[in-house]
Amino acid sequence: MKKGRMALWLAGLCCLVVVAGPARAELTLAAVFGSGMVLQRGAPMPVWGEAAPGEAITVTLLGATATGKAAADGTWRVDLPALEAGGPYELRVAGGPDGGGGQLLTNVWVGDVWLVAGGATVDMYANNVPGG
């Protein structure tokens, strides 16, 4: 009797997996992108993330649109054209055949991005930089 129950349980589990089908990967942006960010001016701007394999991706910022498709491993990348400094703007990322899903980032600025490392040994303030 236990053998019969086990077979029935496994058959039920298999049916559940077949009916549920594969899960659709959610369209996401890499963690470096978010509302309130600054993108470098005067240079092409790469935007990347993950989605369902083969999903069409559209990224829009200030009327500039870049499109691409998620690779077999679900990763995607598009490059927005160079823009001049300004903001705040909205960056829209949409996916799928109907452009549904996706994300909207607000308060996005285009300007100069500075990367400073050194922690306590960094002894320079922006107002000490010419033009700062």
Short mmCIF file of N, CA and C in Angstrom, two decimals:
data_model
loop_
_atom_site.label_atom_id
_atom_site.label_comp_id
_atom_site.label_asym_id
_atom_site.label_seq_id
_atom_site.Cartn_x
_atom_site.Cartn_y
_atom_site.Cartn_z
N MET A 1 0.83 -1.20 0.00
CA MET A 1 0.00 0.00 0.00
C MET A 1 0.87 1.26 0.00
N LYS A 2 1.98 1.24 0.72
CA LYS A 2 2.83 2.42 0.77
C LYS A 2 3.43 2.73 -0.60
N LYS A 3 3.74 1.68 -1.37
CA LYS A 3 4.29 1.88 -2.70
C LYS A 3 3.28 2.60 -3.59
N GLY A 4 2.04 2.25 -3.49
CA GLY A 4 0.97 2.86 -4.28
C GLY A 4 0.79 4.33 -3.93
N ARG A 5 0.84 4.65 -2.64
CA ARG A 5 0.71 6.04 -2.20
C ARG A 5 1.88 6.89 -2.70
N MET A 6 3.06 6.32 -2.62
CA MET A 6 4.26 7.04 -3.07
C MET A 6 4.17 7.32 -4.57
N ALA A 7 3.74 6.34 -5.35
CA ALA A 7 3.61 6.52 -6.79
C ALA A 7 2.55 7.58 -7.10
N LEU A 8 1.45 7.56 -6.37
CA LEU A 8 0.39 8.54 -6.56
C LEU A 8 0.88 9.95 -6.19
N TRP A 9 1.62 10.03 -5.12
CA TRP A 9 2.17 11.32 -4.68
C TRP A 9 3.14 11.88 -5.72
N LEU A 10 4.01 11.06 -6.25
CA LEU A 10 4.96 11.49 -7.28
C LEU A 10 4.25 11.89 -8.55
N ALA A 11 3.21 11.15 -8.94
CA ALA A 11 2.45 11.50 -10.14
C ALA A 11 1.76 12.85 -9.96
N GLY A 12 1.22 13.08 -8.79
CA GLY A 12 0.59 14.37 -8.49
C GLY A 12 1.59 15.51 -8.54
N LEU A 13 2.77 15.29 -8.00
CA LEU A 13 3.82 16.30 -8.01
C LEU A 13 4.25 16.62 -9.44
N CYS A 14 4.41 15.60 -10.27
CA CYS A 14 4.78 15.80 -11.68
C CYS A 14 3.71 16.61 -12.40
N CYS A 15 2.45 16.31 -12.16
CA CYS A 15 1.36 17.04 -12.80
C CYS A 15 1.39 18.51 -12.37
N LEU A 16 1.67 18.76 -11.12
CA LEU A 16 1.73 20.13 -10.61
C LEU A 16 2.85 20.90 -11.31
N VAL A 17 4.00 20.29 -11.48
CA VAL A 17 5.12 20.94 -12.14
C VAL A 17 4.79 21.22 -13.60
N VAL A 18 4.16 20.29 -14.30
CA VAL A 18 3.81 20.47 -15.70
C VAL A 18 2.76 21.56 -15.86
N VAL A 19 1.74 21.58 -15.00
CA VAL A 19 0.68 22.57 -15.08
C VAL A 19 1.21 23.95 -14.75
N ALA A 20 2.06 24.05 -13.74
CA ALA A 20 2.59 25.35 -13.32
C ALA A 20 3.48 25.93 -14.40
N GLY A 21 4.22 25.10 -15.12
CA GLY A 21 5.09 25.58 -16.19
C GLY A 21 6.30 26.30 -15.63
N PRO A 22 7.17 26.73 -16.52
CA PRO A 22 8.36 27.43 -16.07
C PRO A 22 8.01 28.81 -15.55
N ALA A 23 8.71 29.24 -14.53
CA ALA A 23 8.48 30.56 -13.95
C ALA A 23 9.07 31.63 -14.87
N ARG A 24 8.37 32.73 -15.03
CA ARG A 24 8.86 33.83 -15.85
C ARG A 24 9.79 34.68 -15.01
N ALA A 25 10.98 34.95 -15.54
CA ALA A 25 11.94 35.78 -14.82
C ALA A 25 11.44 37.22 -14.83
N GLU A 26 11.55 37.88 -13.70
CA GLU A 26 11.12 39.26 -13.59
C GLU A 26 12.18 40.18 -14.19
N LEU A 27 11.73 41.19 -14.90
CA LEU A 27 12.64 42.18 -15.47
C LEU A 27 13.23 43.01 -14.34
N THR A 28 14.54 42.97 -14.21
CA THR A 28 15.20 43.73 -13.14
C THR A 28 16.39 44.50 -13.70
N LEU A 29 16.73 45.56 -13.01
CA LEU A 29 17.92 46.35 -13.30
C LEU A 29 19.03 45.92 -12.35
N ALA A 30 20.28 46.10 -12.77
CA ALA A 30 21.40 45.84 -11.88
C ALA A 30 21.29 46.76 -10.66
N ALA A 31 21.86 46.33 -9.55
CA ALA A 31 21.73 47.05 -8.28
C ALA A 31 22.32 48.46 -8.32
N VAL A 32 23.19 48.78 -9.26
CA VAL A 32 23.78 50.12 -9.32
C VAL A 32 22.81 51.17 -9.83
N PHE A 33 21.66 50.75 -10.38
CA PHE A 33 20.68 51.69 -10.90
C PHE A 33 19.55 51.89 -9.91
N GLY A 34 19.16 53.15 -9.72
CA GLY A 34 18.06 53.45 -8.81
C GLY A 34 17.64 54.89 -8.92
N SER A 35 16.51 55.22 -8.35
CA SER A 35 16.05 56.60 -8.33
C SER A 35 17.06 57.46 -7.58
N GLY A 36 17.27 58.68 -8.06
CA GLY A 36 18.21 59.59 -7.43
C GLY A 36 19.64 59.42 -7.92
N MET A 37 19.86 58.59 -8.93
CA MET A 37 21.23 58.35 -9.40
C MET A 37 21.69 59.45 -10.35
N VAL A 38 23.01 59.48 -10.60
CA VAL A 38 23.61 60.38 -11.57
C VAL A 38 24.31 59.51 -12.61
N LEU A 39 24.03 59.77 -13.89
CA LEU A 39 24.68 59.08 -15.00
C LEU A 39 25.70 60.03 -15.63
N GLN A 40 26.81 59.49 -16.11
CA GLN A 40 27.87 60.31 -16.67
C GLN A 40 27.43 61.01 -17.95
N ARG A 41 27.66 62.32 -18.01
CA ARG A 41 27.31 63.10 -19.21
C ARG A 41 28.36 62.91 -20.29
N GLY A 42 27.96 63.17 -21.53
CA GLY A 42 28.91 63.21 -22.63
C GLY A 42 29.49 61.86 -23.04
N ALA A 43 28.92 60.77 -22.58
CA ALA A 43 29.41 59.42 -22.94
C ALA A 43 28.21 58.49 -23.06
N PRO A 44 28.30 57.49 -23.95
CA PRO A 44 27.20 56.51 -24.01
C PRO A 44 26.96 55.90 -22.63
N MET A 45 25.69 55.66 -22.31
CA MET A 45 25.32 55.18 -20.98
C MET A 45 24.81 53.75 -21.05
N PRO A 46 25.60 52.77 -20.60
CA PRO A 46 25.12 51.39 -20.58
C PRO A 46 24.12 51.19 -19.45
N VAL A 47 23.07 50.44 -19.73
CA VAL A 47 22.06 50.06 -18.73
C VAL A 47 21.90 48.55 -18.88
N TRP A 48 21.92 47.81 -17.76
CA TRP A 48 21.85 46.36 -17.85
C TRP A 48 21.07 45.77 -16.69
N GLY A 49 20.73 44.48 -16.84
CA GLY A 49 19.98 43.79 -15.81
C GLY A 49 19.69 42.37 -16.23
N GLU A 50 18.56 41.83 -15.74
CA GLU A 50 18.16 40.46 -16.04
C GLU A 50 16.67 40.42 -16.39
N ALA A 51 16.32 39.44 -17.21
CA ALA A 51 14.93 39.23 -17.63
C ALA A 51 14.80 37.80 -18.11
N ALA A 52 13.62 37.44 -18.57
CA ALA A 52 13.40 36.12 -19.14
C ALA A 52 14.23 36.00 -20.42
N PRO A 53 14.85 34.88 -20.67
CA PRO A 53 15.63 34.71 -21.90
C PRO A 53 14.79 35.06 -23.14
N GLY A 54 15.37 35.86 -24.03
CA GLY A 54 14.69 36.25 -25.25
C GLY A 54 13.73 37.41 -25.11
N GLU A 55 13.53 37.93 -23.90
CA GLU A 55 12.59 39.03 -23.70
C GLU A 55 13.12 40.31 -24.32
N ALA A 56 12.25 41.03 -25.02
CA ALA A 56 12.61 42.32 -25.61
C ALA A 56 12.65 43.37 -24.51
N ILE A 57 13.69 44.22 -24.53
CA ILE A 57 13.88 45.25 -23.51
C ILE A 57 13.91 46.61 -24.18
N THR A 58 13.23 47.59 -23.59
CA THR A 58 13.26 48.96 -24.08
C THR A 58 13.59 49.88 -22.91
N VAL A 59 14.61 50.72 -23.08
CA VAL A 59 15.01 51.67 -22.05
C VAL A 59 14.88 53.07 -22.65
N THR A 60 14.21 53.98 -21.92
CA THR A 60 13.98 55.33 -22.41
C THR A 60 14.41 56.34 -21.36
N LEU A 61 15.16 57.36 -21.81
CA LEU A 61 15.59 58.46 -20.95
C LEU A 61 15.59 59.72 -21.80
N LEU A 62 14.81 60.73 -21.42
CA LEU A 62 14.79 62.03 -22.08
C LEU A 62 14.56 61.90 -23.59
N GLY A 63 13.64 61.04 -23.99
CA GLY A 63 13.32 60.86 -25.39
C GLY A 63 14.27 59.95 -26.16
N ALA A 64 15.40 59.60 -25.56
CA ALA A 64 16.33 58.66 -26.20
C ALA A 64 15.90 57.25 -25.81
N THR A 65 15.81 56.37 -26.81
CA THR A 65 15.38 55.00 -26.57
C THR A 65 16.43 54.02 -27.07
N ALA A 66 16.68 52.99 -26.28
CA ALA A 66 17.58 51.90 -26.67
C ALA A 66 16.83 50.60 -26.48
N THR A 67 16.96 49.68 -27.43
CA THR A 67 16.28 48.40 -27.34
C THR A 67 17.28 47.26 -27.42
N GLY A 68 16.90 46.15 -26.84
CA GLY A 68 17.74 44.96 -26.87
C GLY A 68 16.92 43.74 -26.53
N LYS A 69 17.62 42.63 -26.33
CA LYS A 69 16.96 41.36 -26.05
C LYS A 69 17.79 40.62 -25.01
N ALA A 70 17.12 39.99 -24.06
CA ALA A 70 17.82 39.22 -23.03
C ALA A 70 18.46 37.98 -23.66
N ALA A 71 19.68 37.70 -23.26
CA ALA A 71 20.42 36.54 -23.76
C ALA A 71 19.83 35.25 -23.18
N ALA A 72 20.37 34.13 -23.61
CA ALA A 72 19.89 32.82 -23.15
C ALA A 72 20.02 32.67 -21.64
N ASP A 73 21.00 33.34 -21.03
CA ASP A 73 21.16 33.25 -19.57
C ASP A 73 20.34 34.31 -18.83
N GLY A 74 19.56 35.12 -19.58
CA GLY A 74 18.68 36.12 -18.97
C GLY A 74 19.30 37.49 -18.80
N THR A 75 20.59 37.65 -19.06
CA THR A 75 21.21 38.96 -18.91
C THR A 75 20.94 39.81 -20.15
N TRP A 76 20.88 41.12 -19.95
CA TRP A 76 20.68 42.05 -21.05
C TRP A 76 21.46 43.33 -20.80
N ARG A 77 21.74 44.04 -21.90
CA ARG A 77 22.43 45.33 -21.82
C ARG A 77 22.05 46.14 -23.05
N VAL A 78 21.75 47.42 -22.82
CA VAL A 78 21.52 48.36 -23.91
C VAL A 78 22.36 49.60 -23.62
N ASP A 79 22.65 50.37 -24.64
CA ASP A 79 23.44 51.60 -24.48
C ASP A 79 22.63 52.79 -24.93
N LEU A 80 22.37 53.72 -24.00
CA LEU A 80 21.71 54.97 -24.34
C LEU A 80 22.76 55.92 -24.91
N PRO A 81 22.37 56.81 -25.81
CA PRO A 81 23.34 57.74 -26.37
C PRO A 81 23.80 58.76 -25.33
N ALA A 82 24.92 59.39 -25.62
CA ALA A 82 25.46 60.43 -24.73
C ALA A 82 24.47 61.59 -24.62
N LEU A 83 24.34 62.13 -23.42
CA LEU A 83 23.46 63.28 -23.17
C LEU A 83 24.25 64.37 -22.46
N GLU A 84 23.76 65.59 -22.57
CA GLU A 84 24.36 66.69 -21.84
C GLU A 84 23.84 66.70 -20.41
N ALA A 85 24.52 67.44 -19.55
CA ALA A 85 24.14 67.51 -18.15
C ALA A 85 22.74 68.09 -17.99
N GLY A 86 22.00 67.58 -17.03
CA GLY A 86 20.67 68.08 -16.74
C GLY A 86 19.88 67.11 -15.89
N GLY A 87 18.65 67.47 -15.63
CA GLY A 87 17.76 66.62 -14.84
C GLY A 87 16.84 67.49 -14.01
N PRO A 88 16.00 66.93 -13.21
CA PRO A 88 15.80 65.50 -13.03
C PRO A 88 14.95 64.90 -14.16
N TYR A 89 15.24 63.66 -14.49
CA TYR A 89 14.55 62.94 -15.55
C TYR A 89 13.96 61.65 -15.00
N GLU A 90 13.21 60.96 -15.86
CA GLU A 90 12.70 59.62 -15.56
C GLU A 90 13.34 58.63 -16.50
N LEU A 91 13.78 57.51 -15.99
CA LEU A 91 14.33 56.43 -16.80
C LEU A 91 13.33 55.28 -16.74
N ARG A 92 12.81 54.90 -17.91
CA ARG A 92 11.82 53.82 -17.98
C ARG A 92 12.46 52.58 -18.60
N VAL A 93 12.22 51.43 -17.97
CA VAL A 93 12.68 50.15 -18.49
C VAL A 93 11.46 49.27 -18.64
N ALA A 94 11.20 48.82 -19.86
CA ALA A 94 10.03 47.99 -20.14
C ALA A 94 10.47 46.72 -20.85
N GLY A 95 9.69 45.66 -20.66
CA GLY A 95 10.02 44.40 -21.29
C GLY A 95 8.80 43.68 -21.80
N GLY A 96 9.03 42.66 -22.60
CA GLY A 96 7.94 41.85 -23.13
C GLY A 96 7.38 42.43 -24.40
N PRO A 97 6.54 41.65 -25.07
CA PRO A 97 5.97 42.08 -26.35
C PRO A 97 5.04 43.29 -26.23
N ASP A 98 4.40 43.46 -25.07
CA ASP A 98 3.47 44.57 -24.91
C ASP A 98 4.10 45.73 -24.13
N GLY A 99 5.39 45.61 -23.78
CA GLY A 99 6.06 46.67 -23.03
C GLY A 99 5.62 46.71 -21.58
N GLY A 100 4.90 45.68 -21.14
CA GLY A 100 4.43 45.64 -19.76
C GLY A 100 5.56 45.29 -18.81
N GLY A 101 5.27 45.39 -17.56
CA GLY A 101 6.29 45.11 -16.56
C GLY A 101 7.35 46.18 -16.61
N GLY A 102 8.42 45.96 -15.91
CA GLY A 102 9.51 46.91 -15.96
C GLY A 102 9.56 47.81 -14.75
N GLN A 103 10.34 48.87 -14.89
CA GLN A 103 10.57 49.77 -13.77
C GLN A 103 10.63 51.21 -14.24
N LEU A 104 10.31 52.11 -13.33
CA LEU A 104 10.41 53.54 -13.57
C LEU A 104 11.31 54.12 -12.48
N LEU A 105 12.42 54.72 -12.90
CA LEU A 105 13.32 55.39 -11.96
C LEU A 105 13.10 56.89 -12.09
N THR A 106 12.98 57.57 -10.97
CA THR A 106 12.73 59.01 -10.97
C THR A 106 13.92 59.75 -10.40
N ASN A 107 13.92 61.07 -10.58
CA ASN A 107 14.98 61.93 -10.06
C ASN A 107 16.36 61.47 -10.56
N VAL A 108 16.41 61.13 -11.85
CA VAL A 108 17.66 60.69 -12.48
C VAL A 108 18.34 61.92 -13.08
N TRP A 109 19.61 62.10 -12.78
CA TRP A 109 20.38 63.24 -13.27
C TRP A 109 21.47 62.77 -14.22
N VAL A 110 21.86 63.65 -15.13
CA VAL A 110 23.00 63.40 -16.01
C VAL A 110 24.01 64.49 -15.69
N GLY A 111 25.23 64.08 -15.37
CA GLY A 111 26.26 65.05 -14.98
C GLY A 111 27.60 64.35 -14.87
N ASP A 112 28.45 64.90 -14.04
CA ASP A 112 29.76 64.31 -13.82
C ASP A 112 29.71 63.36 -12.63
N VAL A 113 30.20 62.16 -12.85
CA VAL A 113 30.24 61.14 -11.80
C VAL A 113 31.67 61.03 -11.31
N TRP A 114 31.86 61.18 -10.02
CA TRP A 114 33.19 61.09 -9.42
C TRP A 114 33.25 59.83 -8.57
N LEU A 115 34.32 59.11 -8.68
CA LEU A 115 34.55 57.94 -7.83
C LEU A 115 35.79 58.24 -7.00
N VAL A 116 35.59 58.33 -5.69
CA VAL A 116 36.68 58.66 -4.78
C VAL A 116 36.85 57.51 -3.81
N ALA A 117 38.08 57.05 -3.66
CA ALA A 117 38.36 55.96 -2.74
C ALA A 117 39.44 56.39 -1.76
N GLY A 118 39.46 55.73 -0.64
CA GLY A 118 40.51 56.02 0.32
C GLY A 118 40.00 56.24 1.73
N GLY A 119 38.69 56.38 1.86
CA GLY A 119 38.12 56.53 3.20
C GLY A 119 38.66 57.75 3.92
N ALA A 120 39.21 57.55 5.11
CA ALA A 120 39.69 58.64 5.95
C ALA A 120 40.89 59.35 5.36
N THR A 121 41.58 58.74 4.42
CA THR A 121 42.76 59.39 3.84
C THR A 121 42.40 60.35 2.71
N VAL A 122 41.13 60.39 2.31
CA VAL A 122 40.71 61.34 1.30
C VAL A 122 40.45 62.66 2.01
N ASP A 123 41.25 63.67 1.67
CA ASP A 123 41.16 64.94 2.38
C ASP A 123 40.91 66.07 1.40
N MET A 124 39.90 65.91 0.56
CA MET A 124 39.57 66.94 -0.41
C MET A 124 38.05 67.07 -0.48
N TYR A 125 37.59 68.29 -0.45
CA TYR A 125 36.16 68.53 -0.54
C TYR A 125 35.84 69.10 -1.92
N ALA A 126 34.65 68.87 -2.40
CA ALA A 126 34.26 69.31 -3.74
C ALA A 126 34.41 70.81 -3.91
N ASN A 127 34.17 71.59 -2.84
CA ASN A 127 34.29 73.04 -2.97
C ASN A 127 35.75 73.49 -3.08
N ASN A 128 36.72 72.62 -2.86
CA ASN A 128 38.13 72.94 -3.03
C ASN A 128 38.61 72.66 -4.46
N VAL A 129 37.75 72.07 -5.28
CA VAL A 129 38.08 71.75 -6.67
C VAL A 129 37.69 72.93 -7.53
N PRO A 130 38.56 73.36 -8.46
CA PRO A 130 38.18 74.48 -9.33
C PRO A 130 36.84 74.22 -10.00
N GLY A 131 35.93 75.15 -9.87
CA GLY A 131 34.59 75.02 -10.45
C GLY A 131 33.63 74.26 -9.56
N GLY A 132 34.09 73.80 -8.37
CA GLY A 132 33.25 72.98 -7.49
C GLY A 132 32.46 73.76 -6.51
#
